[in-house]
XYZ file of C-alpha atoms in Angstrom:
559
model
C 11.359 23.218 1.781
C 11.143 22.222 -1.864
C 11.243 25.815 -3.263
C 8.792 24.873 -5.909
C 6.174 26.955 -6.618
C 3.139 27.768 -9.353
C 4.525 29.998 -12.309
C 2.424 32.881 -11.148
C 2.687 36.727 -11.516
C 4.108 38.160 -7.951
C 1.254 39.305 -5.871
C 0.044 42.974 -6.213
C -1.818 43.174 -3.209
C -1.427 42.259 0.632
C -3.920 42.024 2.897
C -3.515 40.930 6.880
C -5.581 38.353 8.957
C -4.325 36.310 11.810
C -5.699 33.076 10.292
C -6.162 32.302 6.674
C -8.914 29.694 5.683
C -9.049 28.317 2.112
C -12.442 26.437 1.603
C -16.130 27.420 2.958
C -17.432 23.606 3.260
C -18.154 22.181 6.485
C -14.429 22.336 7.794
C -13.273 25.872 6.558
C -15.938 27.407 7.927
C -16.189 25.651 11.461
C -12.489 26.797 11.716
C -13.548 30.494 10.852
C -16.317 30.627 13.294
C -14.561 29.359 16.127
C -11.141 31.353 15.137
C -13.046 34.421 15.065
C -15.263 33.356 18.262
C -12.390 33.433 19.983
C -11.728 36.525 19.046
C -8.858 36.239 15.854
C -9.026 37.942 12.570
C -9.851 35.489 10.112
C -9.934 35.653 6.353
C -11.853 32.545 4.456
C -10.641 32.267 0.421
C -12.813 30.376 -0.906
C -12.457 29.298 -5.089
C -16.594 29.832 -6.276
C -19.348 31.473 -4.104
C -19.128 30.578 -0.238
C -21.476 28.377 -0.557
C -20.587 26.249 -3.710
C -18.021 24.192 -1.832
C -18.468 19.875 -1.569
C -20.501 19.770 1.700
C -23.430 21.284 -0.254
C -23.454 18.043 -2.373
C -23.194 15.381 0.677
C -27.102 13.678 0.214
C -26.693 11.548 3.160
C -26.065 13.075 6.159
C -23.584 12.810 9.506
C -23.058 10.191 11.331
C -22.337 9.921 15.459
C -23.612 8.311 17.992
C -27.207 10.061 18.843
C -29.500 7.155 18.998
C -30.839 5.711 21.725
C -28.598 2.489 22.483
C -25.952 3.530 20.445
C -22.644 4.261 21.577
C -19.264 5.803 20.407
C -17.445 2.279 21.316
C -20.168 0.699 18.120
C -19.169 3.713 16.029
C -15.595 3.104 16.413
C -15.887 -0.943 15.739
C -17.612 -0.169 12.192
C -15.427 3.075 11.696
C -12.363 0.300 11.917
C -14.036 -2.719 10.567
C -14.611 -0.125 6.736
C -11.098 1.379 7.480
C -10.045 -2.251 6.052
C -7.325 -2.318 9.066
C -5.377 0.657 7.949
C -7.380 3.314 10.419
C -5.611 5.217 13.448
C -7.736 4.142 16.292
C -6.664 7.130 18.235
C -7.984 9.272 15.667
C -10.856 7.511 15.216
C -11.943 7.292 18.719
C -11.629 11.169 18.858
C -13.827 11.412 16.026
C -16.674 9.126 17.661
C -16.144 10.284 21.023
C -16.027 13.929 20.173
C -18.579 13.838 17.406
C -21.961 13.804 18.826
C -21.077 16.957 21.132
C -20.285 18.252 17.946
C -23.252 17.832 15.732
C -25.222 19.585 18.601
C -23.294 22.566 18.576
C -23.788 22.784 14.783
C -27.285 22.272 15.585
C -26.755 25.549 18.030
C -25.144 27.285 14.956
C -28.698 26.969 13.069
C -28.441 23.681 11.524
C -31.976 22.399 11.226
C -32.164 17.523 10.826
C -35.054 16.324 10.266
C -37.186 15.183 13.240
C -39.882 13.224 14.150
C -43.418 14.374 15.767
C -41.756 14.392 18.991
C -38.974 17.039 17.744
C -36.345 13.825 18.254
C -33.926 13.796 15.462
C -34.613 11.158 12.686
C -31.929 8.737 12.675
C -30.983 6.185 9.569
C -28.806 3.468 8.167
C -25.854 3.644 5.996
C -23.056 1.217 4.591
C -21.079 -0.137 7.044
C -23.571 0.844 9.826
C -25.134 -1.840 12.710
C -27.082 1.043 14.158
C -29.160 3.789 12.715
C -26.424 7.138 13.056
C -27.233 9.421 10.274
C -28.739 12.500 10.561
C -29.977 14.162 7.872
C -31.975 17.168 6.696
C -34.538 17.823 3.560
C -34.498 14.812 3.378
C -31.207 13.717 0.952
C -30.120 17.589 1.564
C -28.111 17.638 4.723
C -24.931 19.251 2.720
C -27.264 21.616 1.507
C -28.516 22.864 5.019
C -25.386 22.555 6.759
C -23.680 25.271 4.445
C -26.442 27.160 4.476
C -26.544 27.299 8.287
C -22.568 28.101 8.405
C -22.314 30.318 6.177
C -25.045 32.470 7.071
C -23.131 32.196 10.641
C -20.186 33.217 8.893
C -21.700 36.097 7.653
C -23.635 37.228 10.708
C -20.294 37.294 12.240
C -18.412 39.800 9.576
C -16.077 37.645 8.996
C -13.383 38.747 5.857
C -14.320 36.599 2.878
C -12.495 36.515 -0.874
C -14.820 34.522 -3.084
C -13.827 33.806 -6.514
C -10.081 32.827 -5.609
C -7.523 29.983 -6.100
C -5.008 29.740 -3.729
C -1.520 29.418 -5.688
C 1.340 28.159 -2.811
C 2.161 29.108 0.584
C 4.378 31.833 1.653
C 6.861 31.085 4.184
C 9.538 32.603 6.685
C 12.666 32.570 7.431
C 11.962 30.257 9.742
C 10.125 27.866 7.382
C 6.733 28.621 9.443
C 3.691 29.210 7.383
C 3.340 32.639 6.785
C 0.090 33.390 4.710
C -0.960 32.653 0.848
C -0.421 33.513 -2.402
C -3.878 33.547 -4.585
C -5.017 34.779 -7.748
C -8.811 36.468 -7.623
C -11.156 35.835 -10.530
C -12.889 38.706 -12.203
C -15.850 38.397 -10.085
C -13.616 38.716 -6.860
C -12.852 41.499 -4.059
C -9.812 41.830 -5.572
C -7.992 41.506 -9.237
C -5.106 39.177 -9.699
C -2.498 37.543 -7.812
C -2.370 38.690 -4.621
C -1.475 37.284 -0.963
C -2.820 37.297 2.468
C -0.478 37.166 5.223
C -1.121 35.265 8.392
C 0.255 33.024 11.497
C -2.000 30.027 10.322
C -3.184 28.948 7.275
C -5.831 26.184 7.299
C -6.513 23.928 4.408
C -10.241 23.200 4.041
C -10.308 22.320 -0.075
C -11.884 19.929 -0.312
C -11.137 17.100 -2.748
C -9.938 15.945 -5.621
C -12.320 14.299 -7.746
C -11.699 15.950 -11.046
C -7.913 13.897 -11.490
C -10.926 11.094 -12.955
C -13.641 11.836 -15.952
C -16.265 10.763 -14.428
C -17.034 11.816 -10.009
C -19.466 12.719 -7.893
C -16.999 16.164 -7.282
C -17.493 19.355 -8.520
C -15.717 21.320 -11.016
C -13.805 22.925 -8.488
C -12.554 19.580 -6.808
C -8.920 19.562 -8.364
C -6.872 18.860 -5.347
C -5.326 22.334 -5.082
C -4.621 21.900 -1.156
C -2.913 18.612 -1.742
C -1.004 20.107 -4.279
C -0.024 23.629 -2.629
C 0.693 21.507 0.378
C 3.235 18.821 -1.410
C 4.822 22.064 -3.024
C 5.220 23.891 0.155
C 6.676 20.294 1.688
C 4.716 18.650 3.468
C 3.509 14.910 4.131
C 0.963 13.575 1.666
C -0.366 10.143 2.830
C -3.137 7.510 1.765
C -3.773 9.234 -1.868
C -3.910 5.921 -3.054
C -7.520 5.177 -1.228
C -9.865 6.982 -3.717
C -13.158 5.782 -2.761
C -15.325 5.277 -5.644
C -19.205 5.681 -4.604
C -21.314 2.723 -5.576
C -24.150 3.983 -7.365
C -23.519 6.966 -9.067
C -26.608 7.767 -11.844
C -25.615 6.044 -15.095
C -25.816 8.366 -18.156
C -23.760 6.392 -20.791
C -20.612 5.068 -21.189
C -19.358 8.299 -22.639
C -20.121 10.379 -19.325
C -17.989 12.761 -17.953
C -18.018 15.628 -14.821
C -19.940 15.789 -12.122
C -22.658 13.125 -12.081
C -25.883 13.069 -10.038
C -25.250 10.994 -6.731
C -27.474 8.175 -5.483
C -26.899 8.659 -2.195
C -26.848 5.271 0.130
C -29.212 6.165 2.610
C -31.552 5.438 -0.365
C -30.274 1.535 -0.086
C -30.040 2.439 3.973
C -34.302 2.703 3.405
C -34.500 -0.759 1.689
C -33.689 -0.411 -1.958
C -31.762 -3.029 -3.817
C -29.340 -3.554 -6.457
C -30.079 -5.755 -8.974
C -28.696 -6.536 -12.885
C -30.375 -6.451 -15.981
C -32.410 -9.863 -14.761
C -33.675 -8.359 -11.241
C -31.213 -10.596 -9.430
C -29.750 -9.152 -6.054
C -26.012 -10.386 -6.713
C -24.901 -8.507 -3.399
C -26.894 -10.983 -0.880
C -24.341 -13.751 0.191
C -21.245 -11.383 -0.579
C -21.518 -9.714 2.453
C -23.651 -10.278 6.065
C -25.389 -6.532 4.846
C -25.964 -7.287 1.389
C -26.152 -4.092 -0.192
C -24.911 -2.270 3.168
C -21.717 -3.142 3.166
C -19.061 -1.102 3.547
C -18.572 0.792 -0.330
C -15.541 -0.786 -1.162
C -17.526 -4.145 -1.356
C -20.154 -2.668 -2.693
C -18.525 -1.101 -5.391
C -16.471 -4.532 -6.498
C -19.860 -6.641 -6.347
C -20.786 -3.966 -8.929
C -17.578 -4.475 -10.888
C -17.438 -8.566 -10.859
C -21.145 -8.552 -12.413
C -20.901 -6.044 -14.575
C -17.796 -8.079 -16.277
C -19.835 -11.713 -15.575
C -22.742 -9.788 -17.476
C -20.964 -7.527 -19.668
C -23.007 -4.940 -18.993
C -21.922 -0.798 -18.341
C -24.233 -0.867 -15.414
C -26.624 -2.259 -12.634
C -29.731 -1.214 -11.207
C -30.955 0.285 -7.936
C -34.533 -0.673 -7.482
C -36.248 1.237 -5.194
C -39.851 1.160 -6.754
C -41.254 -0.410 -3.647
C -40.837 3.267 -2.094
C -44.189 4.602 -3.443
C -44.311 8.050 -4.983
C -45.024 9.307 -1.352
C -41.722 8.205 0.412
C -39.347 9.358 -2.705
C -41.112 12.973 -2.650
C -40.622 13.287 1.062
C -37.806 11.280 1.932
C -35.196 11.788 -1.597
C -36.960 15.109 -3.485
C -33.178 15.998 -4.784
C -32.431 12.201 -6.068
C -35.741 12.391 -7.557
C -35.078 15.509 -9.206
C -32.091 14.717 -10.408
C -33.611 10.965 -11.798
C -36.373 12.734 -13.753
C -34.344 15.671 -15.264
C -32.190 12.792 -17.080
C -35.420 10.868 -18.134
C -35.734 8.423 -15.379
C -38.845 8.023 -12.775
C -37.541 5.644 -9.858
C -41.308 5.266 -8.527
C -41.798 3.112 -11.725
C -38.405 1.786 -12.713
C -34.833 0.652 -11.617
C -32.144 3.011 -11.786
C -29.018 2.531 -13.690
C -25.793 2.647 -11.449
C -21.941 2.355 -11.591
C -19.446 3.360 -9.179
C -17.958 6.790 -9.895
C -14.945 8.757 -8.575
C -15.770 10.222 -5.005
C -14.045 10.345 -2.276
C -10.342 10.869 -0.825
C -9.452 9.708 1.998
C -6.156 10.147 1.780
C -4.779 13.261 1.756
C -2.201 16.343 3.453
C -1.252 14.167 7.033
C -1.833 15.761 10.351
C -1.998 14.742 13.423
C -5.081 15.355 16.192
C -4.885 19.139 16.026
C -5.012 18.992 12.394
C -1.455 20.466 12.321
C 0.660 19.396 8.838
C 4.201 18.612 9.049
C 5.077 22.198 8.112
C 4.631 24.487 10.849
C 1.616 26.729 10.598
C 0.096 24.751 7.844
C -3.041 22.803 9.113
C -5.636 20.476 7.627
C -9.446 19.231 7.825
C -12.169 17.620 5.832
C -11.330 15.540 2.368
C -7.967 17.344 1.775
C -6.367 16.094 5.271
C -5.289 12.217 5.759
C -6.150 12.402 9.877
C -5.922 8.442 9.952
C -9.702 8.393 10.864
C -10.715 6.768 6.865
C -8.125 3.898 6.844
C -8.360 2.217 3.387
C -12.495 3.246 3.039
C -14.172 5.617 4.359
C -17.300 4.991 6.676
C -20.525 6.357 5.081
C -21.483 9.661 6.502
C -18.139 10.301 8.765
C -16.676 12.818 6.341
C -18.550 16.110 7.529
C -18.350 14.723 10.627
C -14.662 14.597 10.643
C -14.772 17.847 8.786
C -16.578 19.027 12.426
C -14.675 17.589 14.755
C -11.137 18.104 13.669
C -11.872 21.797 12.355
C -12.809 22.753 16.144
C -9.624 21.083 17.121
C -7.844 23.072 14.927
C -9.358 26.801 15.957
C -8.574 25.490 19.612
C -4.882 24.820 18.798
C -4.496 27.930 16.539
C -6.750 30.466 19.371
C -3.905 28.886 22.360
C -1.098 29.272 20.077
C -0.109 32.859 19.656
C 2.478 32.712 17.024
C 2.837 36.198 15.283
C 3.407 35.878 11.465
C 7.332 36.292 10.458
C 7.567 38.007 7.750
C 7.456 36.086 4.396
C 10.448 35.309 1.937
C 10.265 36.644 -0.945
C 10.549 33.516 -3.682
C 13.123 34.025 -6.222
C 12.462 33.896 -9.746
C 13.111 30.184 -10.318
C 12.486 27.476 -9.539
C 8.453 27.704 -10.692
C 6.617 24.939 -11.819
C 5.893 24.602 -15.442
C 2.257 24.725 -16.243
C 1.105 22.251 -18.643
C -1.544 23.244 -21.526
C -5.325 23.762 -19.904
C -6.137 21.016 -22.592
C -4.013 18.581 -21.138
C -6.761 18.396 -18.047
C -8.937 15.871 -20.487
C -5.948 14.182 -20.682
C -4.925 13.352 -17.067
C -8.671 12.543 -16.415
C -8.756 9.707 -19.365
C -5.103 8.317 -18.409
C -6.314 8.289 -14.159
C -9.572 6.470 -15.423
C -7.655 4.151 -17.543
C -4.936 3.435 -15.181
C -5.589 4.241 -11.751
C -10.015 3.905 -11.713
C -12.049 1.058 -9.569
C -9.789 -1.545 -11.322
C -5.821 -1.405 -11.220
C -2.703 -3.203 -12.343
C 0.894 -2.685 -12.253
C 0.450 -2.757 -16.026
C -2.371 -0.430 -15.932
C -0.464 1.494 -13.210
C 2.849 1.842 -15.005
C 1.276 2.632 -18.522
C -0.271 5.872 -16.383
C 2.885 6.931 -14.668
C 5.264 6.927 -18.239
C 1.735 9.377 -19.588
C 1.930 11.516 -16.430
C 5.674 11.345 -16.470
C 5.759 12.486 -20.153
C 2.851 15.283 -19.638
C 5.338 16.443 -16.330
C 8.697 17.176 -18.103
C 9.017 20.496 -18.984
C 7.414 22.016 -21.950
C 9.644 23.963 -24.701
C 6.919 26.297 -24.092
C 5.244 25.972 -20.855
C 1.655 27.420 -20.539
C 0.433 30.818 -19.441
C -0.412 31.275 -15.732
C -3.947 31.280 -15.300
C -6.888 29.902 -13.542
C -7.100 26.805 -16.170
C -3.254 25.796 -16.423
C -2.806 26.213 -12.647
C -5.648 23.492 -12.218
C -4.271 21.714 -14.594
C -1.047 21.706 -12.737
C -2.517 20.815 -9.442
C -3.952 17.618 -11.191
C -0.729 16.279 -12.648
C 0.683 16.874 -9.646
C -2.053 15.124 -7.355
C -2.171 12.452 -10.161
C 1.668 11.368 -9.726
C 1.314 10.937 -6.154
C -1.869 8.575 -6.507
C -0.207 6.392 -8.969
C 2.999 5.800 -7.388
C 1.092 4.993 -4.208
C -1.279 2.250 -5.767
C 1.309 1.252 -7.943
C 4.036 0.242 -4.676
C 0.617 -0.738 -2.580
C 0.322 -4.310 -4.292
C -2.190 -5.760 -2.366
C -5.885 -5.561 -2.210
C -7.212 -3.747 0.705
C -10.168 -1.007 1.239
C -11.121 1.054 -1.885
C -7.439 0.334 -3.081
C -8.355 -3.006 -5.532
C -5.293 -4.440 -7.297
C -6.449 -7.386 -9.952
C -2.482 -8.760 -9.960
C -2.479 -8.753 -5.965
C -6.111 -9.482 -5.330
C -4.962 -10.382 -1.590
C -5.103 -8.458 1.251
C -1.495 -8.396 2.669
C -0.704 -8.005 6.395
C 2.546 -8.473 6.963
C 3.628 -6.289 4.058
C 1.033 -3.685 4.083
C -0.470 -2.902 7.363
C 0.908 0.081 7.650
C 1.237 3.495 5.876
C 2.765 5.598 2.574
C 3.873 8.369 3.337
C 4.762 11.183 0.305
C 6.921 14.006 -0.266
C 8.230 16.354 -3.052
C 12.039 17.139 -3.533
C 13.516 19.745 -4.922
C 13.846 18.040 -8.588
C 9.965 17.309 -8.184
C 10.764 13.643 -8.091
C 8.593 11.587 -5.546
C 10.140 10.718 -2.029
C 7.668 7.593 -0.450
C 8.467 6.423 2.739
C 6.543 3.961 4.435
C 5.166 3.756 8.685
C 5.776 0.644 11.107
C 2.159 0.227 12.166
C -1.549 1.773 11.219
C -0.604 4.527 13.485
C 0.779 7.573 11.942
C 4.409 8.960 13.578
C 4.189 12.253 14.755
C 4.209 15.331 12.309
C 7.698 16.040 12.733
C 9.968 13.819 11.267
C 10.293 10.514 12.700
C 12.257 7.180 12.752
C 9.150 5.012 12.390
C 9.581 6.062 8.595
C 11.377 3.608 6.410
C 12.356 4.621 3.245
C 10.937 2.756 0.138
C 12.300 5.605 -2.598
């Protein structure tokens, strides 16, 4: 236990629940509905509306093995092959092996995919892919459909929501078992203030963390508050280093910050290609699938012509489409293209890779259970080993699926009544930096820690996050803004000191000084904890595989 906690008012209201889930994407709410299926009293905290989580924004769609001649065994091989030899096969193979089983149960929940005159469901390409895998719905709007299928489940079920709330830290017992959460309720909430729900599982579901950068595909809400809460309440971080950085993310000038319109890459998975300024396709004879390659290479071919040409972007050139296919097939990428002055039926569209994904993340093991007992994890904020080094296009919501029904299962045969929690003492509480000082952390990550890193580059962002971490003479007011703010610094340390002991090349993870992928050093894990003085603890694994959740031998020490 680190004993550090938020600088928060105590809570003036309790409420009960056997199972607390923070986040309504795809993996919050799975857990709900199967918790409460089974017959537990669940209680989802969710930060905006239910239904203004990440999986609404996910364009592309899910990926498992559905097609005809497909199999789990070829979903594994390119799940490893993008994983950049840092995935845990065993996790992995769940994932593939349990996935398709899952997508048609979320079918069962409502979900409607697309299908074809036959009522078969439409199948398509991705990075990384050999086989069509990905289904998707309104065409670039499977996110979209999915949370609207769950959460109308969720409520068709009655089950407890709190909208409008951050989660602060997690309350323990005596025992060091989780033991509910503290949160704070925005004015539009059930509830006003800081509060805390009390229950014998609490289930991370928050999604990611996309805001530490200026520019992401995240939203606004994306400030890696379950990473944070979790390295607070002491728990494993690992991976945080492999921030996937989406390809082709819409180009609106180099002064661009926030969430950015997505191009998703099922729109290269149709045919388009990427092109410079001249119309040349610089990806074919980088990689056997050209512009389907896994993202990592995708996103450096970007990079290296971008400096050869000196340009701030490339080009996606999709024209070929017609007007017909990119009204049917992409109506929200077309949208989005045209409200920013661009028609992709008539002309190329400017790309650069953008801030998007996390694979790393709070480390559990196949039940999604956390080092601390009681404290699970699933979708972008958990690091299940399934992601490696790069994520697989399309695998997140289906990891968010198949690991969130895990988790209800282990919860629902588990039993454990809550202990009652301890009551924190006045200190220690984290300071809270100025709100302001959120700008800051996102220029400094970009800087530093973006698509392109050094130890120079690395070290020049640790001293800035180092100096923005010691303690203010006057440290912020608690609040919605500063707490965020927190979270970020927080999230923002870990991810540099990760990339900056990782010095090799490998998956989205691109060092210029070690442009080498190294084996004998690096095949293998960081794993991250908090002490008690909020220094960084990194220890490192033997092998790809994770250890166990409980603490383990196959850690060496590298801090």
């Amino acid at each position: 236990m680190t004993g550090i906690r938020l600088r928060a008012p105590r809570p003036g209201w309790t409420a009960e629940a056997d199972v607390v889930v923070i986040g309504s994407g795809v993996a919050g709410l799975t857990v709900a509905l199967r918790c409460a299926a089974a017959g537990a009293a669940v209680t989802v905290v969710t930060k905006a509306r239910l239904d203004d989580g990440s999986t609404r924004w996910a364009q592309g769609g899910i990926a498992a093995a559905l097609g005809e001649g497909d199999t789990p065994a070829q979903h594994l091989d390119d799940t490893l092959v993008a994983g950049a030899g840092l995935c845990d096969e065993q996790a992995v193979r769940t994932l593939v092996t349990e996935g398709p089983d899952a997508v048609r149960r979320l079918i069962g929940t409502g979900a409607r995919f697309d299908t074809d005159a036959a009522g078969e469901i439409l199948l398509t390409r991705e990075g990384g892919h050999h086989r069509s895998r990905i289904a998707h719905a309104g065409g670039d709007a499977t996110g979209a459909e999915i949370s609207r299928a769950l959460v109308a489940a969720v409520r068709a079920a009655g089950i407890r929501t709190i909208e409008h709330a951050l989660v602060l830290d997690l309350l323990k017992d005596a025992q060091g078992r989780a033991a509910g959460v503290s949160l704070h309720v925005m004015g539009e909430g059930q509830h006003d203030g800081v509060g805390a729900v009390r229950a014998r599982a609490v289930v991370l579901a928050t999604g990611g963390m996309g805001q530490v950068f200026s520019a992401t595909t995240n939203p606004a809400v994306s400030t890696g508050d379950g990473v944070a809460l979790a390295l607070r309440a002491g728990a494993e971080i690992s991976d945080l280093e492999f921030v996937q950085f989406h390809p082709t993310v819409l180009w609106l000038g180099p002064g661009a910050e926030g969430q950015l319109p997505l191009v998703s890459e099922a729109v290269r998975g149709e045919g388009a290609h990427l092109v410079d300024a001249d119309g040349r396709r610089f990806m074919v004879g980088q990689h056997e699938l050209a512009e389907l390659a896994p993202r990592d290479i995708v996103a450096k071919g970007i990079m290296r012509r971008m400096r050869e040409t000196g340009a701030g972007h490339m080009y996606l050139d999709a024209r070929h489409f017609g007007a017909r296919m990119w009204a049917e097939r992409f109506p929200t990428i077309l949208a989005a293209c045209r409200a920013h002055g661009i028609d992709p039926v008539t002309e190329p569209i400017p790309v650069a890779p953008a801030a998007h994904y996390a694979s790393g993340g709070v480390r559990t093991d196949l039940s999604g259970r956390s080092t601390v007992p009681g404290l699970y994890a699933c979708g972008e904020v958990a690091c299940t080993g399934v992601h490696g080094a790069n994520r697989l296009a399309s695998n997140s919501l289906l990891e968010g699926l198949v690991f969130a029904e895990r988790i209800a299962a282990d919860i629902t045969a588990a039993g454990h009544a809550p202990g009652e929690p301890v009551a924190p003492g006045e200190e220690p509480a984290e300071p809270l930096p100025a709100p302001e000082a959120r700008h800051t952390i996102q220029r400094i990550m970009t800087a530093g820690a973006g698509v392109l890193r050094s130890e120079e580059s690395l070290a020049t962002a640790a001293e800035r996050l180092q100096a923005l971490a010691q303690a203010p003479e006057k440290p912020a007011e608690p609040g919605t803004e500063s707490w965020e703010t927190a979270n970020l610094l927080l999230v923002a340390r870990v991810l540099v000191a990760a990339a900056r002991l990782r010095e090799e090349t490998r998956g989205s993870h691109w060092r210029e000084d070690h442009p080498e992928r190294d084996e004998a050093a690096w095949s293998r894990h960081l794993l991250v904890t908090l002490r008690p003085d909020r220094t960084l603890a990194i220890a490192t694994t033997d092998t790809p595989a994770f250890p166990p959740v409980t603490p383990s031998s196959h850690a060496r020490s590298t801090a």
